[in-house]
PDB file of C-alpha atoms in Angstrom:
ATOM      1  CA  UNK A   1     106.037  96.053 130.335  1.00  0.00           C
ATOM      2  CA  UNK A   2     102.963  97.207 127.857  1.00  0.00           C
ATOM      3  CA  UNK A   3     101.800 100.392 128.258  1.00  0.00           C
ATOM      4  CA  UNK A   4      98.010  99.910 129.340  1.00  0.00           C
ATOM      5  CA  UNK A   5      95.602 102.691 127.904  1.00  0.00           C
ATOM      6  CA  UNK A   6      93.996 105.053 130.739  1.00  0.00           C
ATOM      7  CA  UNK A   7      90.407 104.663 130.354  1.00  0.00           C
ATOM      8  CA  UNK A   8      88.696 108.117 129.283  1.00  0.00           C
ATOM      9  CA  UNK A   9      87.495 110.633 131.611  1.00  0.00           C
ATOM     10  CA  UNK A  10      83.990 111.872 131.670  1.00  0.00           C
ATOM     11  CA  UNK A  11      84.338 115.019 129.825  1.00  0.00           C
ATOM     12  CA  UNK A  12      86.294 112.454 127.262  1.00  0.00           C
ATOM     13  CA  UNK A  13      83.315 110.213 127.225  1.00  0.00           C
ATOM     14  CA  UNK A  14      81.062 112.463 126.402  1.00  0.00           C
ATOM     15  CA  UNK A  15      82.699 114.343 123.938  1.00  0.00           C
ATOM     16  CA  UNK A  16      83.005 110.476 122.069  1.00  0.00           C
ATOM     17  CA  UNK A  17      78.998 110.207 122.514  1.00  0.00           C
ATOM     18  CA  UNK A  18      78.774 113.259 120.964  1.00  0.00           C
ATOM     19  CA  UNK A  19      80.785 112.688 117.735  1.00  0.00           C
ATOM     20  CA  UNK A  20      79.448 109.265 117.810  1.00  0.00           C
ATOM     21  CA  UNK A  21      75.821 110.670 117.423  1.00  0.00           C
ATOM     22  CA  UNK A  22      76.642 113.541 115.127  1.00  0.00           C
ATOM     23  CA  UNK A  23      78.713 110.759 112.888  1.00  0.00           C
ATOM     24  CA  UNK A  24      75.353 108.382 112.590  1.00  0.00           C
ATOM     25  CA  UNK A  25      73.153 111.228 112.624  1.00  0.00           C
ATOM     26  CA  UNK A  26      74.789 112.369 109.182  1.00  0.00           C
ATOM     27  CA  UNK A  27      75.859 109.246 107.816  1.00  0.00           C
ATOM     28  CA  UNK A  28      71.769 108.151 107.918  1.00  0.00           C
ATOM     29  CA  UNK A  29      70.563 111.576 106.231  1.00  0.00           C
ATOM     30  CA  UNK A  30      73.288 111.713 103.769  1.00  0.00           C
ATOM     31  CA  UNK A  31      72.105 107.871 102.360  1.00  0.00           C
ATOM     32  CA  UNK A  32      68.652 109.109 102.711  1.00  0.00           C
ATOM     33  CA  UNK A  33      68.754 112.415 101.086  1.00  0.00           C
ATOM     34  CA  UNK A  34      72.234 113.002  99.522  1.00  0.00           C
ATOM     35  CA  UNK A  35      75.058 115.868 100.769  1.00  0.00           C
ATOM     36  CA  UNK A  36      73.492 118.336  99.022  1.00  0.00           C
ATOM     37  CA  UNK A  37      69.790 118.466 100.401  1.00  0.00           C
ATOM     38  CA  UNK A  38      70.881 117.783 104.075  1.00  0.00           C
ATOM     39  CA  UNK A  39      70.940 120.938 106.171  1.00  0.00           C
ATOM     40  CA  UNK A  40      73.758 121.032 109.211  1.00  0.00           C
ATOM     41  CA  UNK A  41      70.459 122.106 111.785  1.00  0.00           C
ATOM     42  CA  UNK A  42      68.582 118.543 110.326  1.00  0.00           C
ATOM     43  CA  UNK A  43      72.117 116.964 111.585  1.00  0.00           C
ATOM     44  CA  UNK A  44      71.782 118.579 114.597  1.00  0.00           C
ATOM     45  CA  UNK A  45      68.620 117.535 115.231  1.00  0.00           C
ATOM     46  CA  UNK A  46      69.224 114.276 114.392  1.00  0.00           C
ATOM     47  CA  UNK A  47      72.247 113.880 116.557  1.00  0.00           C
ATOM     48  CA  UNK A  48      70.057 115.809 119.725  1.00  0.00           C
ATOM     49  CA  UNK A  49      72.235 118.549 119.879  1.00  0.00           C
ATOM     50  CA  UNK A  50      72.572 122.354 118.880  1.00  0.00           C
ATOM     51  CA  UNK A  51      73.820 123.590 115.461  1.00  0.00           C
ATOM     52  CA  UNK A  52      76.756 125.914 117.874  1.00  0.00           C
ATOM     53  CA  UNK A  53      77.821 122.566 119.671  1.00  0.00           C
ATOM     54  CA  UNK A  54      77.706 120.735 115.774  1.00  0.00           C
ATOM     55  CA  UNK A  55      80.242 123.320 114.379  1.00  0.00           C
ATOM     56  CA  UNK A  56      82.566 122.231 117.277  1.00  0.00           C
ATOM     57  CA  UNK A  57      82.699 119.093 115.830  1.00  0.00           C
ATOM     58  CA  UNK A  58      82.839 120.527 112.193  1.00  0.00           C
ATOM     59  CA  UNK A  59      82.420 123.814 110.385  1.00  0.00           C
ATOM     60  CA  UNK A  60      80.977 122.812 107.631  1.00  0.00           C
ATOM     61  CA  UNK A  61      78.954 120.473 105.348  1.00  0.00           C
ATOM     62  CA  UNK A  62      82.468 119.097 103.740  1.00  0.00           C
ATOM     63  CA  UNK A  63      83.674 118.438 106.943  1.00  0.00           C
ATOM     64  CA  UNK A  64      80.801 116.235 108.046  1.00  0.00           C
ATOM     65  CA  UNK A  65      80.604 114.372 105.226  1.00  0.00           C
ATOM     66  CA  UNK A  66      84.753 113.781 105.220  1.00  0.00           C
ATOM     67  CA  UNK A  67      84.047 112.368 109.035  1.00  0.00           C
ATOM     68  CA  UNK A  68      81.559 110.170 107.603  1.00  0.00           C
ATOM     69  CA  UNK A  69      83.047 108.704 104.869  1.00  0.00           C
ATOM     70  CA  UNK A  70      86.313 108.456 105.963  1.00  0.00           C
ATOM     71  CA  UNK A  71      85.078 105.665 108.309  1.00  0.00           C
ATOM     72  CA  UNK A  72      84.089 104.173 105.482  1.00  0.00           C
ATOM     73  CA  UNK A  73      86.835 104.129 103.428  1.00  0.00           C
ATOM     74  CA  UNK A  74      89.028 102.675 106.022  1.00  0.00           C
ATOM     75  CA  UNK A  75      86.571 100.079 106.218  1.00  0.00           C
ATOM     76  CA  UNK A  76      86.497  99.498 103.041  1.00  0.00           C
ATOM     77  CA  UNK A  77      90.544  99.252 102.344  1.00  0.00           C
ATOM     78  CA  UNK A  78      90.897  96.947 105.396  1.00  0.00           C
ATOM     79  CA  UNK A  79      88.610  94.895 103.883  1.00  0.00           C
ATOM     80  CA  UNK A  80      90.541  95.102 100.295  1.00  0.00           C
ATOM     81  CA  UNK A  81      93.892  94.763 102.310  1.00  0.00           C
ATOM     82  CA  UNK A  82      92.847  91.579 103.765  1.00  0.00           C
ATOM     83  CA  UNK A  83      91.275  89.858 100.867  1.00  0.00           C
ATOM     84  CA  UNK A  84      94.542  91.128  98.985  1.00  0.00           C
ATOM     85  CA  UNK A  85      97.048  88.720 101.138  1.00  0.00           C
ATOM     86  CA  UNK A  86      95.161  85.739  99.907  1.00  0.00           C
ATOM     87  CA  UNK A  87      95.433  86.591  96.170  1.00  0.00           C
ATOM     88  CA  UNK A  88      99.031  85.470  94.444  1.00  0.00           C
ATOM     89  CA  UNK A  89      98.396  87.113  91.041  1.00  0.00           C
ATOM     90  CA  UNK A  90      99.663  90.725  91.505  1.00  0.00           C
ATOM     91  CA  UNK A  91      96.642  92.593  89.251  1.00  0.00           C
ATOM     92  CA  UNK A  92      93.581  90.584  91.368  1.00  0.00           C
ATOM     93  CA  UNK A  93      95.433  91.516  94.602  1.00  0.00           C
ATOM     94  CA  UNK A  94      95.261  95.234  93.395  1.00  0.00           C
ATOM     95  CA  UNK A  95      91.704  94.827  92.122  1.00  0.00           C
ATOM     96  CA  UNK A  96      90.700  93.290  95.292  1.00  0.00           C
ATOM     97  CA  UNK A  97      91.958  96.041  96.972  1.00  0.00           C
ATOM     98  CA  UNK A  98      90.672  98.904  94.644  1.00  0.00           C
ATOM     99  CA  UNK A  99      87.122  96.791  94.488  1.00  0.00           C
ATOM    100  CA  UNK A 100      85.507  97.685  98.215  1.00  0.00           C
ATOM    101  CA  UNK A 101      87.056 101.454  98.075  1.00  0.00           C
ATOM    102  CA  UNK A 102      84.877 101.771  94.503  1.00  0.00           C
ATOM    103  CA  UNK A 103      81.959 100.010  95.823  1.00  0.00           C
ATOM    104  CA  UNK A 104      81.960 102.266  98.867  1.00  0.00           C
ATOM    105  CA  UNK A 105      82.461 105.318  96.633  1.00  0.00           C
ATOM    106  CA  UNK A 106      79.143 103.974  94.696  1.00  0.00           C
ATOM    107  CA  UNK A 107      76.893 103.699  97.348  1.00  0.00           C
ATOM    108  CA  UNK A 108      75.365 107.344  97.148  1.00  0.00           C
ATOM    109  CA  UNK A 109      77.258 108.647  94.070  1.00  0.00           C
ATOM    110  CA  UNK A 110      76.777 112.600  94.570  1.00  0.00           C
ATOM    111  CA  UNK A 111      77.943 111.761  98.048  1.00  0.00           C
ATOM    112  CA  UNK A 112      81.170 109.701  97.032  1.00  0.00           C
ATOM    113  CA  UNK A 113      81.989 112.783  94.090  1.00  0.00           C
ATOM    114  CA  UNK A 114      81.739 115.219  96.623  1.00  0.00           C
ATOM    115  CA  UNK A 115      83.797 113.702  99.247  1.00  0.00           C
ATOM    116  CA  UNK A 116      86.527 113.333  96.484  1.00  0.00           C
ATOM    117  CA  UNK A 117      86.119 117.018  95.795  1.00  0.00           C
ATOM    118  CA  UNK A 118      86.398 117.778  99.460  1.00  0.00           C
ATOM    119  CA  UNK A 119      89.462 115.246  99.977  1.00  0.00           C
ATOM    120  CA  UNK A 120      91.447 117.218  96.996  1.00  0.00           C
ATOM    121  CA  UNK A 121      90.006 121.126  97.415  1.00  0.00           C
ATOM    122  CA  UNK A 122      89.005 120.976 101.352  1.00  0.00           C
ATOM    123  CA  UNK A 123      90.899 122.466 104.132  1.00  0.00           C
ATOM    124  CA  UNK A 124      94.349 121.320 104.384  1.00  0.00           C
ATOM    125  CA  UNK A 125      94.469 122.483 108.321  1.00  0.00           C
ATOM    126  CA  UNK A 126      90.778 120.467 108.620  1.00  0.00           C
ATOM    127  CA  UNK A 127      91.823 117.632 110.851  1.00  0.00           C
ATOM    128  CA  UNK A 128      89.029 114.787 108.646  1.00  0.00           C
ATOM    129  CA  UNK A 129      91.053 116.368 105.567  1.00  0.00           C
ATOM    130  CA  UNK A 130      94.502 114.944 106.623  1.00  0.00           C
ATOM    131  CA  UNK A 131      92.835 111.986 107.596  1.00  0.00           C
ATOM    132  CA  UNK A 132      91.186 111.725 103.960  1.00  0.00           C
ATOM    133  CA  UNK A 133      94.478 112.184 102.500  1.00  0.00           C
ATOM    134  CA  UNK A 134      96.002 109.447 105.465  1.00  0.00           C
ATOM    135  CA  UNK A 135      93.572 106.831 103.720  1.00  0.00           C
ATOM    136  CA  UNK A 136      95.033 107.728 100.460  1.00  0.00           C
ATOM    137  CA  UNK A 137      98.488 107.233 101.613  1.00  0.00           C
ATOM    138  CA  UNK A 138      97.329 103.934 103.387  1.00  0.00           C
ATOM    139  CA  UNK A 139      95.665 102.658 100.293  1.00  0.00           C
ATOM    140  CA  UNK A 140      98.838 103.493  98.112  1.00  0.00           C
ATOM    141  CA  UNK A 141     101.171 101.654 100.487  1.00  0.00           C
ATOM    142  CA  UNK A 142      98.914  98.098 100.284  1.00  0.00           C
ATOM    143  CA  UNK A 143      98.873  98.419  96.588  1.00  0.00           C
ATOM    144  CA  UNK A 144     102.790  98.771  96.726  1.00  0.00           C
ATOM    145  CA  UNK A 145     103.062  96.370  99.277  1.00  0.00           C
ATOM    146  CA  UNK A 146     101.212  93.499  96.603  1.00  0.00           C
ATOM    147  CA  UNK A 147     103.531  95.318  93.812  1.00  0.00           C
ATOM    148  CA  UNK A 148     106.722  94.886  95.783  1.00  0.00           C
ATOM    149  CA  UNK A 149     105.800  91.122  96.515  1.00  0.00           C
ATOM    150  CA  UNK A 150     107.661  87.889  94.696  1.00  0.00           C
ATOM    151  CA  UNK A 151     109.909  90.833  93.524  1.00  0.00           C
ATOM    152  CA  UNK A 152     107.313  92.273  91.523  1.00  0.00           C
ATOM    153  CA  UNK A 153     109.170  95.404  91.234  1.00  0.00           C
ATOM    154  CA  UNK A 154     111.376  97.075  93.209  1.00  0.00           C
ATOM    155  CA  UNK A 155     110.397  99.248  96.288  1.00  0.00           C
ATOM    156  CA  UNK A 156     110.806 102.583  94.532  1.00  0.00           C
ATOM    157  CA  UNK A 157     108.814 100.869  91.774  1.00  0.00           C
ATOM    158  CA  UNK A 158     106.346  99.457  93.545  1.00  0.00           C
ATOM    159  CA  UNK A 159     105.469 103.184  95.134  1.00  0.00           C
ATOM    160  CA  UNK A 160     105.893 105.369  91.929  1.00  0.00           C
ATOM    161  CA  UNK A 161     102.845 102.555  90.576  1.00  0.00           C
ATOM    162  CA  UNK A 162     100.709 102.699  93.484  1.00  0.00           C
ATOM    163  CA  UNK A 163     100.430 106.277  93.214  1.00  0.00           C
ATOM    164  CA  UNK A 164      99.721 106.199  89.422  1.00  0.00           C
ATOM    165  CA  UNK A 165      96.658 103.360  90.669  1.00  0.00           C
ATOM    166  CA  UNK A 166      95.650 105.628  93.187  1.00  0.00           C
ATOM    167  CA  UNK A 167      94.953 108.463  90.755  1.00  0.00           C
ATOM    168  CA  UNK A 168      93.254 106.091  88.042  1.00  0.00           C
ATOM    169  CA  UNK A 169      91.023 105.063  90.797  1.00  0.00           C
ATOM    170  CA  UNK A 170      90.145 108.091  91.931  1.00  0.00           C
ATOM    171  CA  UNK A 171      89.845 109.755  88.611  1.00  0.00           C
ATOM    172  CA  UNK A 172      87.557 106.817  87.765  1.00  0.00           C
ATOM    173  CA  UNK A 173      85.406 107.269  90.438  1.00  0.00           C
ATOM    174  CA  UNK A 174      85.352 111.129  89.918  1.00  0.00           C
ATOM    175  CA  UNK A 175      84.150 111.177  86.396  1.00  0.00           C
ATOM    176  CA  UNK A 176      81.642 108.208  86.507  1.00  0.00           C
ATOM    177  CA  UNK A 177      78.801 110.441  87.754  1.00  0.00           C
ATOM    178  CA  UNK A 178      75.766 108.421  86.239  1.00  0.00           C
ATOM    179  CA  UNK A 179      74.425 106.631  89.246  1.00  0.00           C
ATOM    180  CA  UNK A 180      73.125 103.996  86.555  1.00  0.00           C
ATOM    181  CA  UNK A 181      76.555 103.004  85.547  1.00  0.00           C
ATOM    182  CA  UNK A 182      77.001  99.687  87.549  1.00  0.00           C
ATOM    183  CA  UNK A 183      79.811  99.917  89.744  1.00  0.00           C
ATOM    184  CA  UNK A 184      81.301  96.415  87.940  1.00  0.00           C
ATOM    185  CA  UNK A 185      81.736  98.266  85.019  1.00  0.00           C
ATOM    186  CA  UNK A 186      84.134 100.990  86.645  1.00  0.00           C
ATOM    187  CA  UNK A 187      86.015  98.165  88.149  1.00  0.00           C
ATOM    188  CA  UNK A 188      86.391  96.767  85.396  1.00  0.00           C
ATOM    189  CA  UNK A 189      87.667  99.804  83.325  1.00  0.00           C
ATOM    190  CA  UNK A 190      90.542 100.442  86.410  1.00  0.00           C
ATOM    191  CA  UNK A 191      91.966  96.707  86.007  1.00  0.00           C
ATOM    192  CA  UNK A 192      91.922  97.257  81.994  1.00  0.00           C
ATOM    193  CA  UNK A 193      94.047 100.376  82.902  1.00  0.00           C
ATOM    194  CA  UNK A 194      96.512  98.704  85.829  1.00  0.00           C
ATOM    195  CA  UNK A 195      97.073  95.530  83.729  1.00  0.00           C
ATOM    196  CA  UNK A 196      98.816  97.997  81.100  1.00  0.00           C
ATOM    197  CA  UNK A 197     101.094  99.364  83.949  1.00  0.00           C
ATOM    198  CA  UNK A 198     102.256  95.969  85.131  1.00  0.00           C
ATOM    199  CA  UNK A 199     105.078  94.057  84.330  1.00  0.00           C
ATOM    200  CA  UNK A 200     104.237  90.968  82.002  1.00  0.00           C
TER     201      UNK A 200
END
């Protein structure tokens, strides 16, 4: 017999509102404004709550922007994981993955550096930390789960790779700092790399 989920209580509820608003209130002034020039009390008042209730929620800057873009990024690799099952040629499946998570990382490019900078040097104990580095994990298991298919390369393989595409990916995105650089052209410089890891 399924297990049927107990709907929340109030306290539950509200706590949900709450993270809801604060989540929208920052996502909105980070586009607008950029990480950097956003102030936690403007998120506060965004959201219609007090900076002391905000901090519950996160302590800092980092942390808000991690809860933001994480949603994102999962977003954006279910979206790559799906388009990726449709694709028989090994490299587009990987580039179809890698495509949305680099387009998502190029929407407000300060913003997408610094949330790599708080995924690898933020608080390994902050809870939208581990959930960064989840994403990472999940992202490295569709790429090996394209790598692995047809044979591709074995399991073992398959992972060692996706790990190696993960970091080209990430370094890619990390260095490309000039928000004029078209995000086609970073693409396009990852792929160049994977093709030379794949077997021919």
């Amino acid at each position: 017999m399924p297990v049927v989920p107990q709907p929340l209580g109030r306290r539950e509820r509200n706590k949900q509102l709450k993270l809801d608003r604060i989540t929208a209130a920052a996502s909105a002034l980070f586009a607008e404004h950029g990480v950097e020039e956003v102030t936690t009390q403007q998120i506060a008042d965004r959201a219609d709550i007090g900076t002391g209730t905000l901090f519950l929620y996160a302590k800092t800057k980092g942390e808000l922007l991690l809860l933001v873009q994480n949603a994102h990024y999962a977003e954006a690799l279910e979206r790559g994981r799906a388009d990726a099952e449709t694709i028989p040629n090994a490299l587009d499946a990987v580039m179809a993955i890698v495509r949305p998570i680099v387009e998502c990382n190029r929407v407000q490019v300060d913003n997408g550096r610094t949330y790599l900078r708080e995924m690898v040097f933020g608080d390994p104990a902050e809870p939208q930390h581990s959930k960064a580095l989840s994403i990472v994990a999940q992202t490295e298991e569709a790429i090996a789960a394209v790598l692995s298919r047809d044979e591709l390369l074995n399991a073992d393989d398959a992972a060692t790779t996706a790990r190696i595409v993960s970091a080209i990916m990430f370094l890619s995105m990390a260095v490309n700092a000039n928000p004029a650089l078209r995000t086609e052209n970073i693409v396009q410089d990852i792929g160049t790399q994977i093709r030379l890891l794949l077997p021919r």
